[in-house]
Short mmCIF file of C-alpha atoms in Angstrom, two decimals:
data_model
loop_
_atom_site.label_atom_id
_atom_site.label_comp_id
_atom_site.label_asym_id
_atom_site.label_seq_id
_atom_site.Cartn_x
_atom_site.Cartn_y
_atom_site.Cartn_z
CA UNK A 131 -13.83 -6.92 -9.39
CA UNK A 132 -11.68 -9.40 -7.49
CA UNK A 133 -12.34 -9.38 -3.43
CA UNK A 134 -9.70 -10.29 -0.90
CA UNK A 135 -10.01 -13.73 0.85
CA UNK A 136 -11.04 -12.79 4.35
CA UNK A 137 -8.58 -15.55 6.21
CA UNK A 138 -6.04 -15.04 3.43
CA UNK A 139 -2.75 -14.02 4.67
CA UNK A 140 -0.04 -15.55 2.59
CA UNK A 141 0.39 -18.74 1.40
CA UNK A 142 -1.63 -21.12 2.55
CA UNK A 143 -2.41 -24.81 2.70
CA UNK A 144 -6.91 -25.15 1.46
CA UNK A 145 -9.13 -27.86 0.08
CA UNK A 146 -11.29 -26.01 -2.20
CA UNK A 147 -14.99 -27.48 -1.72
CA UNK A 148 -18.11 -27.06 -4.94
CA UNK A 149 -20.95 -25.88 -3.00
CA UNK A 150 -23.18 -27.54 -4.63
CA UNK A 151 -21.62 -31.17 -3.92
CA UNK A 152 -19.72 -30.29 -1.33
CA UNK A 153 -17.07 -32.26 -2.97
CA UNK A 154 -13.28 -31.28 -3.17
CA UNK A 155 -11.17 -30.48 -5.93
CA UNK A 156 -9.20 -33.22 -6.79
CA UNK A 157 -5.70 -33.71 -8.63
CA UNK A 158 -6.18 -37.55 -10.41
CA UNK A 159 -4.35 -39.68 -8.02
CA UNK A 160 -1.66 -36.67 -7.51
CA UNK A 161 -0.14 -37.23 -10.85
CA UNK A 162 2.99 -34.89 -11.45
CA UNK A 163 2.48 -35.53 -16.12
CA UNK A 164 1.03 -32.73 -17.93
CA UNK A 165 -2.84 -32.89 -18.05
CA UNK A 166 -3.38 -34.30 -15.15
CA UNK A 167 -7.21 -34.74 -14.77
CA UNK A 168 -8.99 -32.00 -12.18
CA UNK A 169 -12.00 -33.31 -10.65
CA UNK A 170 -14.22 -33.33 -7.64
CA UNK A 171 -14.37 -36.29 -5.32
CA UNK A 172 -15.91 -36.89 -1.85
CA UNK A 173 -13.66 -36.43 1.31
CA UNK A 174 -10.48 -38.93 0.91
CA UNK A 175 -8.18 -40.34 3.82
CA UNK A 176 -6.08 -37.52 5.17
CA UNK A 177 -7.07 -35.47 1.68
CA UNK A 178 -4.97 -36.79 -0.21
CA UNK A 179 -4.88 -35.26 -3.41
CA UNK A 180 -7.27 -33.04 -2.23
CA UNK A 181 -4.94 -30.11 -0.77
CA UNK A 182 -4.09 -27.02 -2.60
CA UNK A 183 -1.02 -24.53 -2.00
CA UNK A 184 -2.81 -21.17 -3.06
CA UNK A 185 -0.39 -17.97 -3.34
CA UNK A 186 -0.58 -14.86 -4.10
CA UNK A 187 0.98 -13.83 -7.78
CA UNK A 188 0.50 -10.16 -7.57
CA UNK A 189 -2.02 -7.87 -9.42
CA UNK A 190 -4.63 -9.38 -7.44
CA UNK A 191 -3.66 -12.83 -9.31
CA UNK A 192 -3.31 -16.51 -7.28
CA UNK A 193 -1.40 -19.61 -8.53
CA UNK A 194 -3.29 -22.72 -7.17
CA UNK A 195 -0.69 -25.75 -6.51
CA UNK A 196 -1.31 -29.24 -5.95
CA UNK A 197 0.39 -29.59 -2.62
CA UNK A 198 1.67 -33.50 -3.37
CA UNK A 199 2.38 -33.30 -7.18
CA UNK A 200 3.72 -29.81 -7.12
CA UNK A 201 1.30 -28.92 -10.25
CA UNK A 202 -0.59 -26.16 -11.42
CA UNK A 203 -4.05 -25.73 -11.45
CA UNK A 204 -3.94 -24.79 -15.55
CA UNK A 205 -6.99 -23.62 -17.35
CA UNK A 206 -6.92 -25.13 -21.23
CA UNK A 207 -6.34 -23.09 -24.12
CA UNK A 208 -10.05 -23.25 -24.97
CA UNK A 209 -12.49 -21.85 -22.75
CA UNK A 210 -15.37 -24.35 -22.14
CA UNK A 211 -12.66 -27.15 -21.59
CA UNK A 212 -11.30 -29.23 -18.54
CA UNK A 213 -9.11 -27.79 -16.31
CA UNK A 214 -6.22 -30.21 -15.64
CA UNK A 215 -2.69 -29.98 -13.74
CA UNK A 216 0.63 -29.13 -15.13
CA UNK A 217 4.23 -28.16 -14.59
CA UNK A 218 4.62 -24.94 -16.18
CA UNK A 219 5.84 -21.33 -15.94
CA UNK A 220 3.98 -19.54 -12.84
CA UNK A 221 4.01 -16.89 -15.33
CA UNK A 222 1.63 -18.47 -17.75
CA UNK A 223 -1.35 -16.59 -17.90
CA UNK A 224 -3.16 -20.39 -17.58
CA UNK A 225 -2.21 -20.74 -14.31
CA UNK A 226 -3.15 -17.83 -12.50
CA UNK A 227 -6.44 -17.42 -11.11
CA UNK A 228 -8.73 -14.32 -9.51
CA UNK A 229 -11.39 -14.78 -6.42
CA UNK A 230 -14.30 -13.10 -7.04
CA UNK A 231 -16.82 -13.07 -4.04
CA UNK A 232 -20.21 -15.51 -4.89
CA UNK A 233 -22.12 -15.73 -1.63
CA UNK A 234 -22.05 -17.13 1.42
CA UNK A 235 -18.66 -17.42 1.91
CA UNK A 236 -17.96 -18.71 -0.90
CA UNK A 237 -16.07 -17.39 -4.30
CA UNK A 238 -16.11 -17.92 -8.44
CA UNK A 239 -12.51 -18.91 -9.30
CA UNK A 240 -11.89 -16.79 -12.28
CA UNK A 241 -9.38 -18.17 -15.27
CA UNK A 242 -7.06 -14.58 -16.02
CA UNK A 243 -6.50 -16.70 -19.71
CA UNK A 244 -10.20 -16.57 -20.09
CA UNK A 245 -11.50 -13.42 -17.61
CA UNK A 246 -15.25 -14.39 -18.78
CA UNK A 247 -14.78 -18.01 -17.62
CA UNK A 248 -14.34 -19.50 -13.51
CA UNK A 249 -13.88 -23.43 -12.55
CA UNK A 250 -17.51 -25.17 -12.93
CA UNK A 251 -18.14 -29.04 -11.91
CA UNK A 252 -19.05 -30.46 -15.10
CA UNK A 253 -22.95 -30.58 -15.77
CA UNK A 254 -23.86 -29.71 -11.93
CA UNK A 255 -22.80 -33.22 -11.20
CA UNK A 256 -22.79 -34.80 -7.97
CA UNK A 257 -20.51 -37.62 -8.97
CA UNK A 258 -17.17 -38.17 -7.75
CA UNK A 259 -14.71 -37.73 -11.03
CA UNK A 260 -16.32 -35.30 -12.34
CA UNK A 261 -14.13 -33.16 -14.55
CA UNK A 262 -13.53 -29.57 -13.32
CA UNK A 263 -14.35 -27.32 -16.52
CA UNK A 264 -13.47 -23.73 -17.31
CA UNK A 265 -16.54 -22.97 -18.28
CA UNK A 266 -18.70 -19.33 -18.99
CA UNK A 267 -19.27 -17.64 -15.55
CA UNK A 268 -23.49 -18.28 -15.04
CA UNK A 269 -23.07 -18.08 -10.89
CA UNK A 270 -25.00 -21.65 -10.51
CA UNK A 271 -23.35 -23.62 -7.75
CA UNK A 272 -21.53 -26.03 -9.08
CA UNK A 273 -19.61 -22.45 -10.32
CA UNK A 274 -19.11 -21.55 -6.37
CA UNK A 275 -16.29 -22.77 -4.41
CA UNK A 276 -15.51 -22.22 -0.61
CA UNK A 277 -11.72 -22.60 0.36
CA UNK A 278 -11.32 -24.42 3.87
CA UNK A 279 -7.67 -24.21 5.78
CA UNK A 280 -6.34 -27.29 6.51
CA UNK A 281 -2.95 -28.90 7.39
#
């Protein structure tokens, strides 16, 4: 069941952090092609790249926007696969997204193309460019994700 973000109240300017890095999701150099690689990286100048537009889509449903490219956080067609950034319908089931309460403040990101499936830093790693997977749900926390308002 999805659960309201607490300090959500419309759309909204975030850097999503992995809780178990406490790295930030991060849009390859703010690319605007297809595909663009999603991965986690340590804090950057001014977050650059690093800042997400998150709205709501309705039916409980967010879209997740790369505030300097204008992109879409897109899940892949295959479960298990990176997630990357793209320039596509906001219909597409690939880029909408639920928020599903973890712990501590913090929530799995749920793909609605793959309901079974959240973001997940790739192997639990602790490395900056790490790919950002959609990946089975199994609540570890590289699978947990806290979103912090910013400017």
């Amino acid at each position: 069941m999805a659960a309201l973000l607490n300090d959500f109240n419309g759309p909204g300017l975030y850097l999503i952090q992995a809780q178990h890095s406490k790295k930030y999701l991060d849009l390859d150099d703010s690319k605007k092609a297809n595909h663009t690689k999603v991965q986690q990286w340590g804090s950057r100048k001014h977050h650059v790249d690093q800042k997400w537009v998150v709205a709501a889509a309705g039916r409980d449903e967010y879209l997740i926007l790369a505030d300097k490219a204008g992109t879409y956080l897109t899940a892949p067609e295959k479960d298990r696969e990176p997630a990357t950034g793209n320039l596509t319908s906001p219909t597409d089931k690939h880029v909408r997204w639920k928020f599903v309460y973890a712990e501590d403040g913090a929530y799995f990101i749920h793909s609605v193309a793959h309901p079974n499936s959240v973001l997940d830093v790739k192997g639990i790693s602790q490395d900056d460019g790490a790919p950002v997977l959609v990946f089975s749900l199994n609540k570890q926390k590289n699978q947990q994700w806290k979103l912090v308002a910013t400017k």
